[in-house]
CSV table of C-alpha atoms in Angstrom, one decimal:
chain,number,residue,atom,x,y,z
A,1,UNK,CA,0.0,0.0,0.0
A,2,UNK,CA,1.6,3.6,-1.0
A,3,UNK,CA,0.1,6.3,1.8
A,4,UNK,CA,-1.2,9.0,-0.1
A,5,UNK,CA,1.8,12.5,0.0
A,6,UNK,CA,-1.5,14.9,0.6
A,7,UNK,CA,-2.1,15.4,4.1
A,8,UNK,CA,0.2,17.5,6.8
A,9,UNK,CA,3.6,18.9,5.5
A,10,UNK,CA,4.6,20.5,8.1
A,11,UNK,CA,6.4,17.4,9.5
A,12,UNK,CA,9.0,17.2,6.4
A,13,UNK,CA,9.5,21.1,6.2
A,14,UNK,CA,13.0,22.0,7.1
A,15,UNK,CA,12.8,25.1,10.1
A,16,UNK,CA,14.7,27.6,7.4
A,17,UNK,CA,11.7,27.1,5.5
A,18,UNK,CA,8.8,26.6,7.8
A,19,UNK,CA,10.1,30.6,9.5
A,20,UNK,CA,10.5,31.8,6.0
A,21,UNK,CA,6.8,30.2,4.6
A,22,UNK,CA,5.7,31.3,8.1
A,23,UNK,CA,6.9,35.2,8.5
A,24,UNK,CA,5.6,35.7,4.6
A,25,UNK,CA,1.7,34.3,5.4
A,26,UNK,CA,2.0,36.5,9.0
A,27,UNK,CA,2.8,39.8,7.1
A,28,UNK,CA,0.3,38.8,4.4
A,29,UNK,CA,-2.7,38.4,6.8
A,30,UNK,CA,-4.6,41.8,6.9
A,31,UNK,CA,-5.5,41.6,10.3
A,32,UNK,CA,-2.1,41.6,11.9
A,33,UNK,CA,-1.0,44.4,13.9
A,34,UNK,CA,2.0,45.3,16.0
A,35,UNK,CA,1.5,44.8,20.0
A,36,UNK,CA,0.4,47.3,22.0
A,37,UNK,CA,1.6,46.6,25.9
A,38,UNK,CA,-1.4,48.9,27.0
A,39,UNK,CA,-3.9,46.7,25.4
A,40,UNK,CA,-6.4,45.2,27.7
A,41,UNK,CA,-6.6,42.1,25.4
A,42,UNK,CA,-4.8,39.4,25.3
A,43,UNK,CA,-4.4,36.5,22.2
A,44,UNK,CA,-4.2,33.1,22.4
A,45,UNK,CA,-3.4,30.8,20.4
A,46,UNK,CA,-5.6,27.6,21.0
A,47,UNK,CA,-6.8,24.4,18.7
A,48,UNK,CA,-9.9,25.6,17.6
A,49,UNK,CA,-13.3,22.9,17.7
A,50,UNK,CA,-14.1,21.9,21.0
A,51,UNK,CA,-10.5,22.5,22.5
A,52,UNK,CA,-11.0,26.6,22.3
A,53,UNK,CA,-15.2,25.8,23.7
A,54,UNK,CA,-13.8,24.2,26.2
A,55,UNK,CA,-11.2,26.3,27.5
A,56,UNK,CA,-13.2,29.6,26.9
A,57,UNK,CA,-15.5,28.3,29.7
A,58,UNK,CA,-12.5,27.0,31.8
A,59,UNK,CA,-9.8,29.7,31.3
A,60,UNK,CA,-10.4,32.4,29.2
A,61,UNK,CA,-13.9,34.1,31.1
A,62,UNK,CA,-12.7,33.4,34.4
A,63,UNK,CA,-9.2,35.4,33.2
A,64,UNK,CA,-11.4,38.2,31.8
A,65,UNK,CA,-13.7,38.4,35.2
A,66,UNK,CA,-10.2,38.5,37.5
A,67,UNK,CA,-8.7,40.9,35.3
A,68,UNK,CA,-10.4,42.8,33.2
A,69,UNK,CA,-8.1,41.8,30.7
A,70,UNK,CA,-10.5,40.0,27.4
A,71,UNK,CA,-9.2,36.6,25.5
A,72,UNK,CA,-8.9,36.6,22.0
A,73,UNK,CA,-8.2,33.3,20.1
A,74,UNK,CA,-5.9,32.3,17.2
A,75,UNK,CA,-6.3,29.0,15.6
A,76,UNK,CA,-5.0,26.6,15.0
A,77,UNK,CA,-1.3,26.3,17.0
A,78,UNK,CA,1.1,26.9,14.6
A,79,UNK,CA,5.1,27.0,15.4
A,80,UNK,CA,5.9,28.6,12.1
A,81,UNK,CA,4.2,31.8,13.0
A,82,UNK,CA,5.3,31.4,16.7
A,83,UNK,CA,8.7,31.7,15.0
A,84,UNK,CA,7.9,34.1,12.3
A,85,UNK,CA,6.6,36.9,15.3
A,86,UNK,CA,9.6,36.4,16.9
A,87,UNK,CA,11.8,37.8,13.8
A,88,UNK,CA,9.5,40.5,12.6
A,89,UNK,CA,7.8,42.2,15.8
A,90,UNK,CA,4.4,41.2,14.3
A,91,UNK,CA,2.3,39.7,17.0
A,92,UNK,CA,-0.9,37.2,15.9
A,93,UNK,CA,-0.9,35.9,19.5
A,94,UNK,CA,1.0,35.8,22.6
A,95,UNK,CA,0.3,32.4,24.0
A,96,UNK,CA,0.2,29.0,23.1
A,97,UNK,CA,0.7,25.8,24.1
A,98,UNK,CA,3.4,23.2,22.4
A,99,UNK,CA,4.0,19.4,22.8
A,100,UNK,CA,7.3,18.4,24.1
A,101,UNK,CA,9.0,18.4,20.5
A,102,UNK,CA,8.0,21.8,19.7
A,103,UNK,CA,9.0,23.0,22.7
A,104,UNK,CA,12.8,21.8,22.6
A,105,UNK,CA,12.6,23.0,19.1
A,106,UNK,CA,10.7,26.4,20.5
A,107,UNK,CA,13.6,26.2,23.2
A,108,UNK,CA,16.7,26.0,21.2
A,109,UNK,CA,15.7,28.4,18.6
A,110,UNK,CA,14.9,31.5,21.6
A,111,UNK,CA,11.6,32.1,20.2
A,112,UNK,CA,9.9,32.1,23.7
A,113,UNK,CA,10.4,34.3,26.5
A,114,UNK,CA,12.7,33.0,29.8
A,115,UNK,CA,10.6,32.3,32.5
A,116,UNK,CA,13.4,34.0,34.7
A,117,UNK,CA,12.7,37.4,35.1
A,118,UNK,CA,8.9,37.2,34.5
A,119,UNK,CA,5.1,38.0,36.0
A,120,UNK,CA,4.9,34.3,37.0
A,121,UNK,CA,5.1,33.3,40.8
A,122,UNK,CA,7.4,30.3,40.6
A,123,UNK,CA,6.6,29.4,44.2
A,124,UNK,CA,2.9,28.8,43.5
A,125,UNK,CA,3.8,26.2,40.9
A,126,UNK,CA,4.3,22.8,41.7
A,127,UNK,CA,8.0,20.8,41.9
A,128,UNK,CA,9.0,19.9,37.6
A,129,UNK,CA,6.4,22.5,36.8
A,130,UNK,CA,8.6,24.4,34.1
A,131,UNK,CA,10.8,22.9,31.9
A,132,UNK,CA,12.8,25.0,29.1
A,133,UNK,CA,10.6,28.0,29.7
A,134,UNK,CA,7.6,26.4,29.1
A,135,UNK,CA,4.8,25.6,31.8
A,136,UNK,CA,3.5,22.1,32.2
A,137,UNK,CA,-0.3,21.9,31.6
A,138,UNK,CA,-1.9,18.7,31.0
A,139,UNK,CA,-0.8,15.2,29.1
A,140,UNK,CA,-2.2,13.4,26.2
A,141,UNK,CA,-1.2,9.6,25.3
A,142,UNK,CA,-1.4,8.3,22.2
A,143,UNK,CA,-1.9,4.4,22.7
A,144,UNK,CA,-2.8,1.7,21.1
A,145,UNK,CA,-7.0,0.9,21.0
A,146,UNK,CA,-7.9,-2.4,19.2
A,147,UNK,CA,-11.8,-3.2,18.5
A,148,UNK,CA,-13.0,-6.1,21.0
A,149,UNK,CA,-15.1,-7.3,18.7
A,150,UNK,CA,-12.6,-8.4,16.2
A,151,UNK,CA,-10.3,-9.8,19.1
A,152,UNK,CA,-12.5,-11.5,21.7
A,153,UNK,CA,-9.7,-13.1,23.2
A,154,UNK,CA,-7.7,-10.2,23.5
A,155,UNK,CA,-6.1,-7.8,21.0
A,156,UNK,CA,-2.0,-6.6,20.9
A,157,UNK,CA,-0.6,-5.4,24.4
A,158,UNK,CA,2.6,-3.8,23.3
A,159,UNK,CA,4.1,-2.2,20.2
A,160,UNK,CA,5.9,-5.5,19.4
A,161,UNK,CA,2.3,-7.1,19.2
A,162,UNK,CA,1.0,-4.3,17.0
A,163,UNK,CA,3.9,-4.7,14.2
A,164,UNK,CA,3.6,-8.7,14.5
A,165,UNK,CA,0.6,-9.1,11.5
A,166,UNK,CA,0.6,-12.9,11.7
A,167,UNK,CA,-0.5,-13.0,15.0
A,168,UNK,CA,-2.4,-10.2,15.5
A,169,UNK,CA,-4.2,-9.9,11.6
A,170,UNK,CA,-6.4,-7.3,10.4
A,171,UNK,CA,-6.1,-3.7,9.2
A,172,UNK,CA,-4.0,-0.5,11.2
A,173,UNK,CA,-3.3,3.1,11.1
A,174,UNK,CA,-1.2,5.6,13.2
A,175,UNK,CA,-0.5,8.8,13.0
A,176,UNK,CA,1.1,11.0,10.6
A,177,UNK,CA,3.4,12.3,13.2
A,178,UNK,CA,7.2,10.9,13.1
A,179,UNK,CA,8.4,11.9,17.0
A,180,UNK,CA,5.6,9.8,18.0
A,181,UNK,CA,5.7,6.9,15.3
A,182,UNK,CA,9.0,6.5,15.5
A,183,UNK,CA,9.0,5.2,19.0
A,184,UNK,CA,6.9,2.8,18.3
A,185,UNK,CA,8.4,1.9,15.5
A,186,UNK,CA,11.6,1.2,18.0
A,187,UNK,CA,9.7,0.2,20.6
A,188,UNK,CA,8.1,-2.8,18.4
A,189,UNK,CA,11.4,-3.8,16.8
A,190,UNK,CA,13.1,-4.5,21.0
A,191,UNK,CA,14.2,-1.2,21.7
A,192,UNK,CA,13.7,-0.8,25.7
A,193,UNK,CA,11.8,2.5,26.8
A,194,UNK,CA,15.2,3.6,29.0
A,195,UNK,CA,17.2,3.3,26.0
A,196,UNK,CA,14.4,5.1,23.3
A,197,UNK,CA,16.0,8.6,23.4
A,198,UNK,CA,17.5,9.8,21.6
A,199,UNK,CA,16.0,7.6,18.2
A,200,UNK,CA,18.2,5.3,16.1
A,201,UNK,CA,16.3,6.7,12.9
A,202,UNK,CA,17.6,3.5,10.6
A,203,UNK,CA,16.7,1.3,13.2
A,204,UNK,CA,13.2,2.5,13.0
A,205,UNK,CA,12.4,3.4,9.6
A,206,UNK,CA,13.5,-0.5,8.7
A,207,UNK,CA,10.6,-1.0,11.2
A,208,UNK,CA,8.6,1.2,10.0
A,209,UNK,CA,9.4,-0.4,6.6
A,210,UNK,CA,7.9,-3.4,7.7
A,211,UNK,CA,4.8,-2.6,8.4
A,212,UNK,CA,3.6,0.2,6.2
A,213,UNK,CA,1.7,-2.8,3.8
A,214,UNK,CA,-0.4,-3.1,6.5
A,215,UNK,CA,-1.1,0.7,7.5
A,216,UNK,CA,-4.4,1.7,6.2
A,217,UNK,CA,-4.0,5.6,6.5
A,218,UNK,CA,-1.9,8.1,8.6
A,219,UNK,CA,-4.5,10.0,10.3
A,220,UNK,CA,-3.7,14.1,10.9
A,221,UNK,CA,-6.9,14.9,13.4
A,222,UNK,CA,-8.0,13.4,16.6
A,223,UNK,CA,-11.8,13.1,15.5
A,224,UNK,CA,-10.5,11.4,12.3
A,225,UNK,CA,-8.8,8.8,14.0
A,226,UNK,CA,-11.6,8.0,16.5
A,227,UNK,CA,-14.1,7.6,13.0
A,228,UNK,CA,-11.5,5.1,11.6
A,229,UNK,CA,-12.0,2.9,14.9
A,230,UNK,CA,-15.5,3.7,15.2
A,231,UNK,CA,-16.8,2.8,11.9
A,232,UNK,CA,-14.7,-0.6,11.7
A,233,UNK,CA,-12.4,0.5,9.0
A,234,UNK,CA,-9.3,0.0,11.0
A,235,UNK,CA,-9.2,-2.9,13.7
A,236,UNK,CA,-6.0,-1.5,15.6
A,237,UNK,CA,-4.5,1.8,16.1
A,238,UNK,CA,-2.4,4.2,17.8
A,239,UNK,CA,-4.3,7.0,18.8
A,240,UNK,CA,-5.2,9.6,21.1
A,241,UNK,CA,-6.3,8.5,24.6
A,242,UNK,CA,-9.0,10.8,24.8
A,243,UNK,CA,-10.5,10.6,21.9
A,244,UNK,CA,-10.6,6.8,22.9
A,245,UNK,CA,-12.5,7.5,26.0
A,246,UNK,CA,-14.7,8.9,24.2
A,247,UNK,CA,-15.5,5.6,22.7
A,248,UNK,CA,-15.4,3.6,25.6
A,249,UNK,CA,-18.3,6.7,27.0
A,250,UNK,CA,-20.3,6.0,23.9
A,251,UNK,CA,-20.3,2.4,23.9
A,252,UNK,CA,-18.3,1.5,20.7
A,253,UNK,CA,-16.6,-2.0,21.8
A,254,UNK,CA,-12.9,-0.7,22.0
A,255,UNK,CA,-9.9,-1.6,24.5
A,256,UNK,CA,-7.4,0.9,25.6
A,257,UNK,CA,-4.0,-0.6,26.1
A,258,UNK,CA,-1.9,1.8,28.7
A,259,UNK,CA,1.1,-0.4,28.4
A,260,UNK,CA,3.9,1.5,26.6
A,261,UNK,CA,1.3,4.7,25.7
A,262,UNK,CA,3.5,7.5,24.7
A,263,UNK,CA,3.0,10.7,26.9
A,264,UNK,CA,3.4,13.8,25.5
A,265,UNK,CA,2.8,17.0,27.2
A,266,UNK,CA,1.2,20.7,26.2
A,267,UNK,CA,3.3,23.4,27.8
A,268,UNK,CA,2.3,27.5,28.0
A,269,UNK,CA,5.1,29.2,26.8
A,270,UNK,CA,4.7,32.8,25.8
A,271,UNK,CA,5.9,34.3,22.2
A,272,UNK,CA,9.0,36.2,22.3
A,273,UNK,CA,9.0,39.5,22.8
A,274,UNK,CA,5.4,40.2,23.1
A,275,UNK,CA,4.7,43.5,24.7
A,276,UNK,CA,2.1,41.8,26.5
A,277,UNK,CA,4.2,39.1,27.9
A,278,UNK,CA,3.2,40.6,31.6
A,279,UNK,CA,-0.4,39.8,31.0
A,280,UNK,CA,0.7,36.1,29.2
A,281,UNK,CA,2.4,35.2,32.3
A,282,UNK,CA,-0.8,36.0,34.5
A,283,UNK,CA,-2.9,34.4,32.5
A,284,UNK,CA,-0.4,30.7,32.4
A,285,UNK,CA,-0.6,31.1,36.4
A,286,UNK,CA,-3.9,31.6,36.2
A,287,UNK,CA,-4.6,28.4,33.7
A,288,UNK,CA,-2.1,25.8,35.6
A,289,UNK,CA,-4.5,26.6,39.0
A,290,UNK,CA,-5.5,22.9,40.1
A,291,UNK,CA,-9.3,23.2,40.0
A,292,UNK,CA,-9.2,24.8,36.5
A,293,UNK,CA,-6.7,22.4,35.0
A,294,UNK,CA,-8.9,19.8,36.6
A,295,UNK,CA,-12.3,21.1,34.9
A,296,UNK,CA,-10.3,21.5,31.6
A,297,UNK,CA,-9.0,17.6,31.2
A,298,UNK,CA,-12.2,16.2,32.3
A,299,UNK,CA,-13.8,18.6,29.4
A,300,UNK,CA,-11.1,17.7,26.9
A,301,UNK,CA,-9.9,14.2,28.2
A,302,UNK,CA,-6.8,15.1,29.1
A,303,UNK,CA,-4.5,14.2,31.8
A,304,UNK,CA,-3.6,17.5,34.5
A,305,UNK,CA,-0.5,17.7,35.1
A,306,UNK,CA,-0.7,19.4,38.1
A,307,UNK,CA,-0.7,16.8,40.8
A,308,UNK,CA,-3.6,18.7,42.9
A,309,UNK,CA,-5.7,18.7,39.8
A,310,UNK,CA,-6.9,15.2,41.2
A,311,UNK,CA,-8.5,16.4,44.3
A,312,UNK,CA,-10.9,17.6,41.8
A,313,UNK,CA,-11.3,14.6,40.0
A,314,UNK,CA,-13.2,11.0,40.9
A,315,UNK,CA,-11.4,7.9,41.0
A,316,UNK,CA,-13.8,6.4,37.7
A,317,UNK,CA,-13.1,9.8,36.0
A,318,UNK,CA,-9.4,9.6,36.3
A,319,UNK,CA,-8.9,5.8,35.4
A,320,UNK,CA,-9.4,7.2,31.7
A,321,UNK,CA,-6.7,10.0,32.1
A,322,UNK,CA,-3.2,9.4,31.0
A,323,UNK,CA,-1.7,10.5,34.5
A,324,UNK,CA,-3.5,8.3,36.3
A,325,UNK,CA,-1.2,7.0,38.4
A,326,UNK,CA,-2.0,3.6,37.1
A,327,UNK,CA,-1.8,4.2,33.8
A,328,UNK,CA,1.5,7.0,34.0
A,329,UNK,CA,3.3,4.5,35.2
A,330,UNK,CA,2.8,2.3,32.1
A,331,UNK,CA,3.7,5.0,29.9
A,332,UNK,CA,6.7,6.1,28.2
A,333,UNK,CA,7.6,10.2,28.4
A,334,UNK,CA,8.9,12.3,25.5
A,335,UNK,CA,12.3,13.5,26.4
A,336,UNK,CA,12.2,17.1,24.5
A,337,UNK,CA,15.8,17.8,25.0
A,338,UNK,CA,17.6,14.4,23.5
A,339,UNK,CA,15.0,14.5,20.4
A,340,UNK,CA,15.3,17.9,19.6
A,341,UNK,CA,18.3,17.7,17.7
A,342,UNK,CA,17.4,15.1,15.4
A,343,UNK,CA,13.8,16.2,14.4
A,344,UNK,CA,15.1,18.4,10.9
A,345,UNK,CA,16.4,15.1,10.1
A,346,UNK,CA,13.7,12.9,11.6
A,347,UNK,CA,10.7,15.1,9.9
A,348,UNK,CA,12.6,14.8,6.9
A,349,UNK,CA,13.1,10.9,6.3
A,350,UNK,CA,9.7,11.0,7.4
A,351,UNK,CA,8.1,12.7,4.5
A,352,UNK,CA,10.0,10.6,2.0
A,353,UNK,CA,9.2,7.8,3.8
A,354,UNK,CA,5.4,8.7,3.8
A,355,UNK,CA,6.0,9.2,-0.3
A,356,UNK,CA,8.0,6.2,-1.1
């Protein structure tokens, strides 16, 4: 089976041209405008659909009620204009959020501001609560879900079961996302998870290799993966846990396999010098408070990262979180800083591999 070359880009876009391809569709955009510090407003960047519903009720009105201070949203979450404001002074937002790849990337490039120095009140964040300038929020795992149906008896437990097709027949898909598919890739050819980071890329595109015969699609959105499952078309795939809970809450006959999910993490991070980076930081404290956070994931399906963001939480509703304890200690962690130097190359092989 080839895997069709038309969906997301962005992973096989080197950074010289994603800031270049980035700045020139910021400047184009008529509604830009240069910061103003004395704004009351504030703009965040957020993932549109029920993400941005979600957190308007969670985060944004009880900012604006605090502080007088309105939320405007920018969609979807794009590091190539986070990086393009940062060389021209143009400002579409001033927050987002980034997984742990973008952030190293976000990181080693400088195009967020230090955390020393700012608004934020390190003290009323939790221990491991910032990491390279960026504030921990909440986790998402994507994990292997395999319809029950198809498997009575008990579908694939581990990435080595997912790549072995003899045992375990029947129709996959994972995402279009090479930081993430690549370690299961590595993890399904024997790789251990204390020895994952950072990748042997031949190692796992030979896995990879193997098994793209048998990968129905590459899915780019959550809600697309969670149809693939739903509707039959796929009998096993690595996907997001929430948008698996979902399905277990609606019914559809699916099993969620914790065992080697791969955490990754949204962090707050503020663009680069924003004028309103004062108000940014107020608002990340703000968002990070446990019974917010707490509110937000059980909304979106998330796991808080905030520890007290339990308290707030029953026992049933947090055995479908990623950081349940139960389940966090199953998974395997993106380490930002030992992948961060290979992703140009990673993204890369990626795309041709996707087109070969």
């Amino acid at each position: 089976m080839k895997i069709g070359k038309a969906a997301n880009r962005i992973d096989g876009i080197s950074r010289r041209t994603l800031l270049t391809a980035g700045a020139s569709a910021l400047l184009a955009m008529p509604f830009i405008k240069r910061a103003e510090a004395s704004e009351k407003v504030l703009y965040v960047n957020t993932w549109g659909g029920l993400w941005d519903e979600v957190a308007r009720d969670v985060w944004f009105k009880p900012f604006t009620k605090e502080t007088g201070i309105e939320i405007k949203t920018v969609s979807p979450v794009s590091f190539a204009k986070l990086a393009a404001q940062a060389r021209t002074g143009v400002y579409e937002f001033d927050v987002t959020t980034l997984g742990v790849a973008e952030l190293g990337r976000a990181h080693a490039a400088k195009i967020i501001e230090p955390i020393e120095g700012s608004a934020i009140d390190r003290s009323a964040l939790w221990d491991g609560a910032v990491i390279m300038n960026g504030v921990k929020s909440h986790a998402f795992s994507n994990a292997i879900v395999y319809r029950k149906d198809h498997f009575p008896n008990g579908g694939p437990q581990n990435w080595r079961d997912f790549w072995d097709v003899q045992r375990f027949k029947g129709s996959r898909s994972l995402q279009r996302y090479a930081a993430r598919t690549l370690a299961f890739a590595l993890l399904a050819d024997g790789v251990a998870p204390e020895q994952l980071f950072p990748y042997d890329l031949d190692r796992g595109f030979a896995a990879l290799d193997r098994l793209k015969p048998h990968l129905r699609v590459l899915w780019t959105q959550g809600p697309q993966s969670a149809q693939l499952v739903r509707d039959g078309e796929v009998e096993m795939i690595g996907m997001w846990t929430g948008q698996a809970g979902k399905l277990v809450e609606a019914n559809v006959p699916v099993e969620i396999v914790w065992n080697q999910a791969l955490l990754d993490q949204a962090f707050w991070v503020v663009a680069k010098g924003t004028p309103r980076a004062e108000n940014a930081w107020r608002f990340i404290q703000s968002a990070v408070k446990a019974e917010r956070l707490a509110e937000f994931c059980l909304r979106d399906k998330n796991g808080p990262l905030n520890p007290k963001a339990f308290d707030f939480i029953s026992p049933e509703q947090a055995k479908l979180m990623p950081t349940y304890p139960e389940n966090f200690k199953q998974a395997i962690v993106l380490d930002p800083e030992k992948i961060a130097p290979q992703l140009d190359e990673l993204n890369q092989r990626f795309d041709r591999w996707i087109s070969s």
